[in-house]
Amino acid sequence: MSGFVTRLVSLTRKEFRQLLRDRSNLAIGILLPMVLILIFGYGMSLDVKNAPVAVVLEDSSPTAHEAIAGLQLSPTIAPVLLGSMHDAEALMRERKVDGIVRVPADFSRALAAGNARVQLIVHGADAGRATIIQAYVSGALGQAALRQADRGGGAGGAAPSPGRVTVEQRMWFNAANTSTWYLVPGLIVLIMTLIGAFLTALVMAREWERGTLEALFVTPVRPVEILLAKIIPYFAVGMLGLALCLLAARFLFAVPMVGSLFAVVLSSMLYLIVAVSLGLVISSVTRNQFLASQVALIATFMPSMMLSGFLFDLRNVPTAVRVIGHVLPATYFMDLIKTLFLAGDVWPLIWRNCAVLVAYAVGLLLLARVVTRKSLD
């Protein structure tokens, strides 16, 4: 029995020393659970809070203002008062508001007659969020009509007239009201991230382990040429993956592409360069397949899935998490690809997000070049 205990203690001591010697295992064992807890704990939120909704008041009467008072007091809706439908529609196309409430010019007169109508247009890219906004807006307007009817009955001493507000609902950019139209474009971002960053980091790290890159470094070939030679094949693979995704979106899931194919391909090329460059940086720093795969998973794929707006609207998460989400290049490509598929060519948004992706691509390519040159020293 004493021999068993001695061997067990010796083996256990050896395993602890090996664990402490390999800091990458410690990092994965300690940091990965913390990262996952933070991402899933703060990044996952299905609640709708302070959803911006444009309110176009064509009727300036006190009755109309009182009708929308419930929206101003709601923690779910953040009304934005505008003067015209043209301004409201422009904000909707750029996804600066999630809906439009239009109070017509004859609202007060129609409410007094017992049947007022209010138009509600909701951005339907995220079908679940759109349904929640529809319910809250309809409920707030309905409660306002009931309060007005109660006051009217109390003031005159007679039975209140049934002041009814009918909300005429429309859904933009997702006529089918299905989450498939919202999720399939986002899957393109995840697939491009997986091919670009994760696969590149893993394959390059394997070459570092085998020493094939060091063998290339002693030849007259320059590091820039080596990097470009590594980028081109995976860029081609990523574009092939994009083509398959577009075909599946069109013919398998019947997701419409309202925007131009040129804009979709251009933005996808920019993001793929960003992803491949990030994979090169990870592989050059880690030089180990296992560590590279974990770093790529934590730094690219998981954040792209949880914090880029793929599953959850970033406006519903804490400020710190929202800031982290807007640091990720996947967030800008996610915004681009969903807008191009469902809303069309909103050029101010397209140029703005493409400029951000170009900045990321240039910065990461330069960083990959610097890291590779340092590895030669």
Coordinates of C-alpha atoms in Angstrom, one line a residue:
M1 CA 0.0 0.0 0.0
S2 CA 2.9 2.4 0.8
G3 CA 4.4 1.7 -2.6
F4 CA 1.2 2.6 -4.4
V5 CA 0.9 5.9 -2.4
T6 CA 4.6 6.7 -3.2
R7 CA 4.1 6.1 -6.9
L8 CA 0.9 8.0 -7.0
V9 CA 2.5 11.0 -5.3
S10 CA 5.5 10.9 -7.6
L11 CA 3.4 10.7 -10.7
T12 CA 1.1 13.4 -9.5
R13 CA 4.1 15.7 -8.7
K14 CA 5.5 15.0 -12.2
E15 CA 2.2 15.9 -13.8
F16 CA 2.0 19.2 -11.8
R17 CA 5.5 20.1 -12.9
Q18 CA 4.7 19.4 -16.5
L19 CA 1.5 21.5 -16.2
L20 CA 3.3 24.4 -14.7
R21 CA 6.1 24.1 -17.3
D22 CA 3.6 24.4 -20.2
R23 CA 2.0 27.7 -19.7
S24 CA -0.3 27.3 -22.7
N25 CA -2.1 24.5 -20.9
L26 CA -2.5 26.8 -17.8
A27 CA -3.8 29.6 -20.0
I28 CA -6.4 27.3 -21.6
G29 CA -7.4 25.7 -18.4
I30 CA -7.9 29.0 -16.6
L31 CA -8.6 31.6 -19.2
L32 CA -10.9 29.6 -21.4
P33 CA -13.6 29.0 -18.8
M34 CA -13.4 32.6 -17.7
V35 CA -13.8 33.8 -21.3
L36 CA -16.7 31.5 -21.9
I37 CA -18.5 32.5 -18.7
L38 CA -18.1 36.2 -19.6
I39 CA -19.2 35.7 -23.2
F40 CA -22.2 33.6 -22.4
G41 CA -23.1 35.5 -19.3
Y42 CA -23.1 39.0 -20.7
G43 CA -23.2 38.5 -24.4
M44 CA -26.4 36.3 -24.5
S45 CA -29.4 38.5 -24.1
L46 CA -32.8 38.0 -25.7
D47 CA -34.3 41.0 -24.0
V48 CA -35.2 44.1 -26.0
K49 CA -34.2 47.3 -24.2
N50 CA -34.3 50.9 -25.4
A51 CA -35.1 49.9 -29.0
P52 CA -35.0 53.1 -31.1
V53 CA -38.3 53.7 -32.8
A54 CA -39.0 56.7 -35.0
V55 CA -42.2 58.5 -34.2
V56 CA -43.7 60.7 -37.0
L57 CA -46.4 62.9 -35.6
E58 CA -48.5 64.3 -38.4
D59 CA -51.1 65.3 -35.9
S60 CA -49.8 67.9 -33.4
S61 CA -52.8 67.9 -31.1
P62 CA -52.5 67.1 -27.4
T63 CA -54.5 63.9 -28.0
A64 CA -51.8 62.6 -30.4
H65 CA -49.0 63.5 -28.0
E66 CA -50.8 61.8 -25.2
A67 CA -51.2 58.7 -27.4
I68 CA -47.4 58.3 -27.7
A69 CA -46.7 59.1 -24.1
G70 CA -46.7 55.4 -23.3
L71 CA -43.8 54.9 -25.7
Q72 CA -41.7 57.6 -24.0
L73 CA -42.2 55.9 -20.6
S74 CA -41.5 52.4 -21.8
P75 CA -38.1 50.8 -20.9
T76 CA -38.3 48.8 -24.1
I77 CA -38.9 51.6 -26.6
A78 CA -36.7 54.7 -27.1
P79 CA -38.8 57.0 -29.3
V80 CA -37.1 59.3 -31.7
L81 CA -39.4 62.2 -32.8
L82 CA -39.1 63.1 -36.4
G83 CA -40.9 65.5 -38.7
S84 CA -41.4 63.4 -41.9
M85 CA -41.7 59.8 -43.1
H86 CA -38.7 60.5 -45.5
D87 CA -36.4 61.0 -42.6
A88 CA -37.8 58.0 -40.7
E89 CA -37.4 55.7 -43.7
A90 CA -33.8 56.9 -44.2
L91 CA -32.9 56.0 -40.6
M92 CA -34.7 52.6 -41.0
R93 CA -32.6 51.7 -44.0
E94 CA -29.4 52.5 -42.2
R95 CA -30.7 50.4 -39.2
K96 CA -30.5 53.4 -36.9
V97 CA -34.1 52.8 -35.8
D98 CA -35.9 49.5 -35.4
G99 CA -39.3 50.8 -36.3
I100 CA -41.5 53.7 -37.4
V101 CA -44.7 54.8 -35.7
R102 CA -46.7 57.1 -38.0
V103 CA -49.6 59.0 -36.4
P104 CA -51.7 60.4 -39.2
A105 CA -53.1 63.9 -39.4
D106 CA -56.7 62.9 -38.7
F107 CA -55.8 60.9 -35.6
S108 CA -57.6 63.0 -33.0
R109 CA -60.8 63.2 -35.1
A110 CA -60.7 59.5 -35.8
L111 CA -60.1 58.7 -32.1
A112 CA -63.1 60.8 -31.1
A113 CA -65.2 58.9 -33.6
G114 CA -64.0 55.6 -32.0
N115 CA -61.7 54.2 -34.6
A116 CA -58.2 55.8 -35.0
R117 CA -55.5 54.2 -37.0
V118 CA -51.7 54.3 -36.4
Q119 CA -49.2 52.8 -38.8
L120 CA -46.3 50.7 -37.4
I121 CA -43.5 49.7 -39.6
V122 CA -40.9 47.3 -38.1
H123 CA -37.4 46.4 -39.3
G124 CA -37.9 42.6 -39.7
A125 CA -34.3 41.4 -40.2
D126 CA -34.5 39.9 -36.7
A127 CA -37.9 38.3 -36.7
G128 CA -37.9 37.7 -32.9
R129 CA -36.9 41.3 -32.0
A130 CA -39.5 42.6 -34.5
T131 CA -42.3 40.6 -32.9
I132 CA -41.4 41.9 -29.5
I133 CA -41.3 45.5 -30.7
Q134 CA -44.7 45.1 -32.4
A135 CA -46.2 43.8 -29.2
Y136 CA -44.9 46.6 -27.0
V137 CA -45.8 49.4 -29.4
S138 CA -49.3 48.0 -29.9
G139 CA -49.8 47.6 -26.2
A140 CA -48.6 51.1 -25.3
L141 CA -50.9 52.7 -28.0
G142 CA -53.8 50.6 -26.9
Q143 CA -53.4 51.6 -23.2
A144 CA -53.2 55.3 -24.2
A145 CA -56.6 55.0 -26.0
L146 CA -58.2 53.3 -23.0
R147 CA -57.0 56.1 -20.6
Q148 CA -58.4 58.8 -22.9
A149 CA -61.7 56.9 -23.1
D150 CA -61.9 56.6 -19.3
R151 CA -61.2 60.3 -18.8
G152 CA -63.8 61.2 -21.4
G153 CA -66.5 59.1 -19.6
G154 CA -65.6 60.4 -16.2
A155 CA -65.7 64.1 -17.3
G156 CA -69.2 63.9 -18.8
G157 CA -70.7 61.5 -16.4
A158 CA -71.9 59.3 -19.2
A159 CA -70.5 55.9 -20.3
P160 CA -67.2 56.3 -22.1
S161 CA -67.0 55.9 -25.8
P162 CA -64.9 52.9 -26.9
G163 CA -61.9 55.0 -28.3
R164 CA -60.1 52.3 -30.2
V165 CA -56.7 52.6 -31.8
T166 CA -56.0 50.1 -34.6
V167 CA -52.3 49.5 -35.3
E168 CA -51.7 48.7 -39.0
Q169 CA -48.5 46.7 -38.9
R170 CA -46.0 46.2 -41.7
M171 CA -42.6 44.4 -41.6
W172 CA -39.7 45.6 -43.7
F173 CA -36.8 43.6 -45.0
N174 CA -38.3 40.2 -43.9
A175 CA -41.6 39.8 -45.5
A176 CA -41.7 36.1 -44.6
N177 CA -41.2 36.9 -40.9
T178 CA -38.7 34.0 -40.5
S179 CA -35.5 33.8 -38.6
T180 CA -33.9 31.9 -41.5
W181 CA -33.6 35.2 -43.4
Y182 CA -31.8 36.6 -40.4
L183 CA -29.5 33.7 -39.6
V184 CA -28.3 32.5 -43.0
P185 CA -26.5 35.7 -43.9
G186 CA -24.9 35.7 -40.5
L187 CA -23.7 32.1 -41.1
I188 CA -21.6 33.4 -44.0
V189 CA -19.6 35.5 -41.5
L190 CA -19.0 32.5 -39.3
I191 CA -17.9 30.3 -42.2
M192 CA -15.6 33.0 -43.6
T193 CA -14.1 33.3 -40.1
L194 CA -13.6 29.6 -39.8
I195 CA -12.0 29.2 -43.2
G196 CA -9.9 32.4 -43.0
A197 CA -8.6 32.7 -39.4
F198 CA -9.1 29.3 -37.8
L199 CA -7.9 27.1 -40.7
T200 CA -5.0 29.4 -41.6
A201 CA -3.8 29.6 -38.1
L202 CA -4.0 25.8 -37.7
V203 CA -2.2 24.9 -41.0
M204 CA 0.5 27.5 -40.6
A205 CA 1.2 26.4 -37.0
R206 CA 1.6 22.8 -38.3
E207 CA 4.3 24.0 -40.7
W208 CA 6.1 25.9 -37.8
E209 CA 6.1 22.6 -35.9
R210 CA 7.5 20.6 -38.7
G211 CA 10.2 23.2 -39.5
T212 CA 9.2 23.7 -43.1
L213 CA 8.9 27.4 -42.7
E214 CA 12.4 27.7 -41.2
A215 CA 13.6 25.8 -44.3
L216 CA 12.0 28.4 -46.5
F217 CA 13.5 31.2 -44.5
V218 CA 17.1 30.2 -45.3
T219 CA 16.4 30.4 -49.0
P220 CA 16.5 33.7 -51.0
V221 CA 12.6 33.9 -50.8
R222 CA 11.5 37.0 -48.8
P223 CA 9.1 36.8 -45.9
V224 CA 6.5 39.0 -47.8
E225 CA 6.5 36.4 -50.6
I226 CA 6.0 33.6 -48.1
L227 CA 3.1 35.4 -46.5
L228 CA 1.5 36.1 -49.9
A229 CA 1.9 32.5 -51.0
K230 CA 0.1 31.5 -47.8
I231 CA -2.7 34.0 -48.2
I232 CA -3.6 33.2 -51.8
P233 CA -4.6 29.5 -51.4
Y234 CA -6.8 30.1 -48.3
F235 CA -8.2 33.2 -49.9
A236 CA -9.3 31.1 -52.9
V237 CA -10.8 28.5 -50.5
G238 CA -12.7 31.2 -48.7
M239 CA -14.1 32.6 -51.9
L240 CA -15.2 29.0 -52.9
G241 CA -16.9 28.8 -49.5
L242 CA -18.6 32.1 -50.1
A243 CA -19.9 30.9 -53.5
L244 CA -21.3 27.7 -51.8
C245 CA -23.0 29.8 -49.1
L246 CA -24.6 32.2 -51.6
L247 CA -25.9 29.2 -53.6
A248 CA -27.3 27.6 -50.4
A249 CA -28.9 30.8 -49.3
R250 CA -30.6 31.3 -52.6
F251 CA -31.7 27.8 -53.6
L252 CA -31.9 25.9 -50.2
F253 CA -33.2 28.6 -47.9
A254 CA -34.8 31.0 -50.4
V255 CA -33.2 34.0 -48.7
P256 CA -33.5 37.0 -51.0
M257 CA -30.5 39.2 -51.9
V258 CA -31.9 42.7 -52.2
G259 CA -28.5 44.3 -52.6
S260 CA -26.0 43.9 -55.4
L261 CA -23.9 40.8 -55.8
F262 CA -20.9 43.1 -56.4
A263 CA -21.2 44.7 -53.0
V264 CA -21.6 41.3 -51.3
V265 CA -18.5 39.9 -53.0
L266 CA -16.4 43.0 -52.4
S267 CA -17.2 43.2 -48.7
S268 CA -16.6 39.4 -48.4
M269 CA -13.2 39.7 -50.0
L270 CA -12.2 42.5 -47.6
Y271 CA -13.3 40.5 -44.6
L272 CA -11.6 37.3 -45.9
I273 CA -8.3 39.2 -46.1
V274 CA -8.8 40.4 -42.5
A275 CA -9.5 36.8 -41.3
V276 CA -6.6 35.2 -43.2
S277 CA -4.2 37.9 -41.9
L278 CA -5.4 37.4 -38.3
G279 CA -4.8 33.6 -38.8
L280 CA -1.2 34.4 -39.9
V281 CA -0.6 36.5 -36.9
I282 CA -1.9 33.9 -34.5
S283 CA 0.2 31.1 -36.1
S284 CA 3.4 33.2 -36.1
V285 CA 3.0 34.0 -32.4
T286 CA 2.0 30.5 -31.2
R287 CA 3.8 28.1 -33.6
N288 CA 1.9 25.3 -32.0
Q289 CA -1.2 23.6 -33.5
F290 CA -3.0 23.0 -30.3
L291 CA -2.4 26.4 -28.9
A292 CA -3.1 28.1 -32.3
S293 CA -6.4 26.3 -32.5
Q294 CA -7.4 27.4 -29.0
V295 CA -6.3 31.0 -29.6
A296 CA -8.1 31.1 -32.9
L297 CA -11.2 29.7 -31.3
I298 CA -11.2 32.2 -28.5
A299 CA -10.1 35.3 -30.5
T300 CA -12.1 34.8 -33.7
F301 CA -14.8 32.2 -34.0
M302 CA -16.4 32.4 -30.5
P303 CA -16.5 36.3 -30.5
S304 CA -17.8 36.3 -34.1
M305 CA -20.7 34.0 -33.0
M306 CA -21.5 35.7 -29.7
L307 CA -20.5 39.3 -29.9
S308 CA -20.9 40.4 -33.6
G309 CA -24.7 40.7 -33.7
F310 CA -25.2 37.2 -35.2
L311 CA -27.5 35.9 -32.4
F312 CA -28.0 38.9 -30.2
D313 CA -28.4 42.6 -30.8
L314 CA -25.4 44.4 -29.3
R315 CA -27.7 47.3 -28.1
N316 CA -29.1 44.9 -25.5
V317 CA -25.8 44.0 -23.8
P318 CA -23.8 46.0 -21.2
T319 CA -21.6 48.8 -22.5
A320 CA -18.3 47.0 -21.9
V321 CA -19.5 44.0 -23.9
R322 CA -20.8 46.4 -26.6
V323 CA -17.4 48.1 -26.9
I324 CA -15.7 44.7 -27.3
G325 CA -18.2 43.7 -30.0
H326 CA -17.4 46.9 -32.0
V327 CA -13.7 46.1 -31.8
L328 CA -14.3 42.9 -33.7
P329 CA -14.0 43.1 -37.5
A330 CA -16.7 40.5 -37.8
T331 CA -19.2 43.0 -36.3
Y332 CA -18.8 45.3 -39.3
F333 CA -19.0 42.5 -41.8
M334 CA -22.1 41.1 -40.1
D335 CA -23.8 44.5 -40.4
L336 CA -22.7 44.7 -44.0
I337 CA -23.9 41.2 -45.1
K338 CA -27.3 41.4 -43.4
T339 CA -27.9 44.9 -44.8
L340 CA -27.0 43.8 -48.3
F341 CA -29.1 40.7 -48.2
L342 CA -32.3 42.1 -46.6
A343 CA -32.2 45.9 -47.0
G344 CA -30.3 46.5 -50.2
D345 CA -27.4 48.8 -51.2
V346 CA -27.4 51.4 -48.3
W347 CA -24.2 53.0 -49.6
P348 CA -23.4 55.2 -46.6
L349 CA -23.4 52.1 -44.4
I350 CA -21.5 50.1 -47.0
W351 CA -18.7 52.6 -47.5
R352 CA -18.4 53.2 -43.8
N353 CA -18.1 49.5 -42.8
C354 CA -15.9 48.7 -45.8
A355 CA -13.5 51.5 -44.8
V356 CA -13.2 49.9 -41.3
L357 CA -12.5 46.5 -42.9
V358 CA -9.8 48.0 -45.1
A359 CA -8.1 49.5 -42.1
Y360 CA -8.2 46.1 -40.3
A361 CA -6.8 44.4 -43.3
V362 CA -3.9 46.8 -43.7
G363 CA -3.1 46.8 -40.0
L364 CA -3.1 43.0 -39.7
L365 CA -1.1 42.5 -42.8
L366 CA 1.6 44.8 -41.5
L367 CA 1.5 43.1 -38.1
A368 CA 1.9 39.7 -39.8
R369 CA 4.9 41.0 -41.7
V370 CA 6.5 42.4 -38.5
V371 CA 5.9 39.2 -36.5
T372 CA 7.3 37.0 -39.2
R373 CA 10.4 39.2 -39.5
K374 CA 10.9 39.1 -35.8
S375 CA 10.7 35.3 -35.9
L376 CA 13.7 35.3 -38.3
D377 CA 16.0 37.1 -35.9

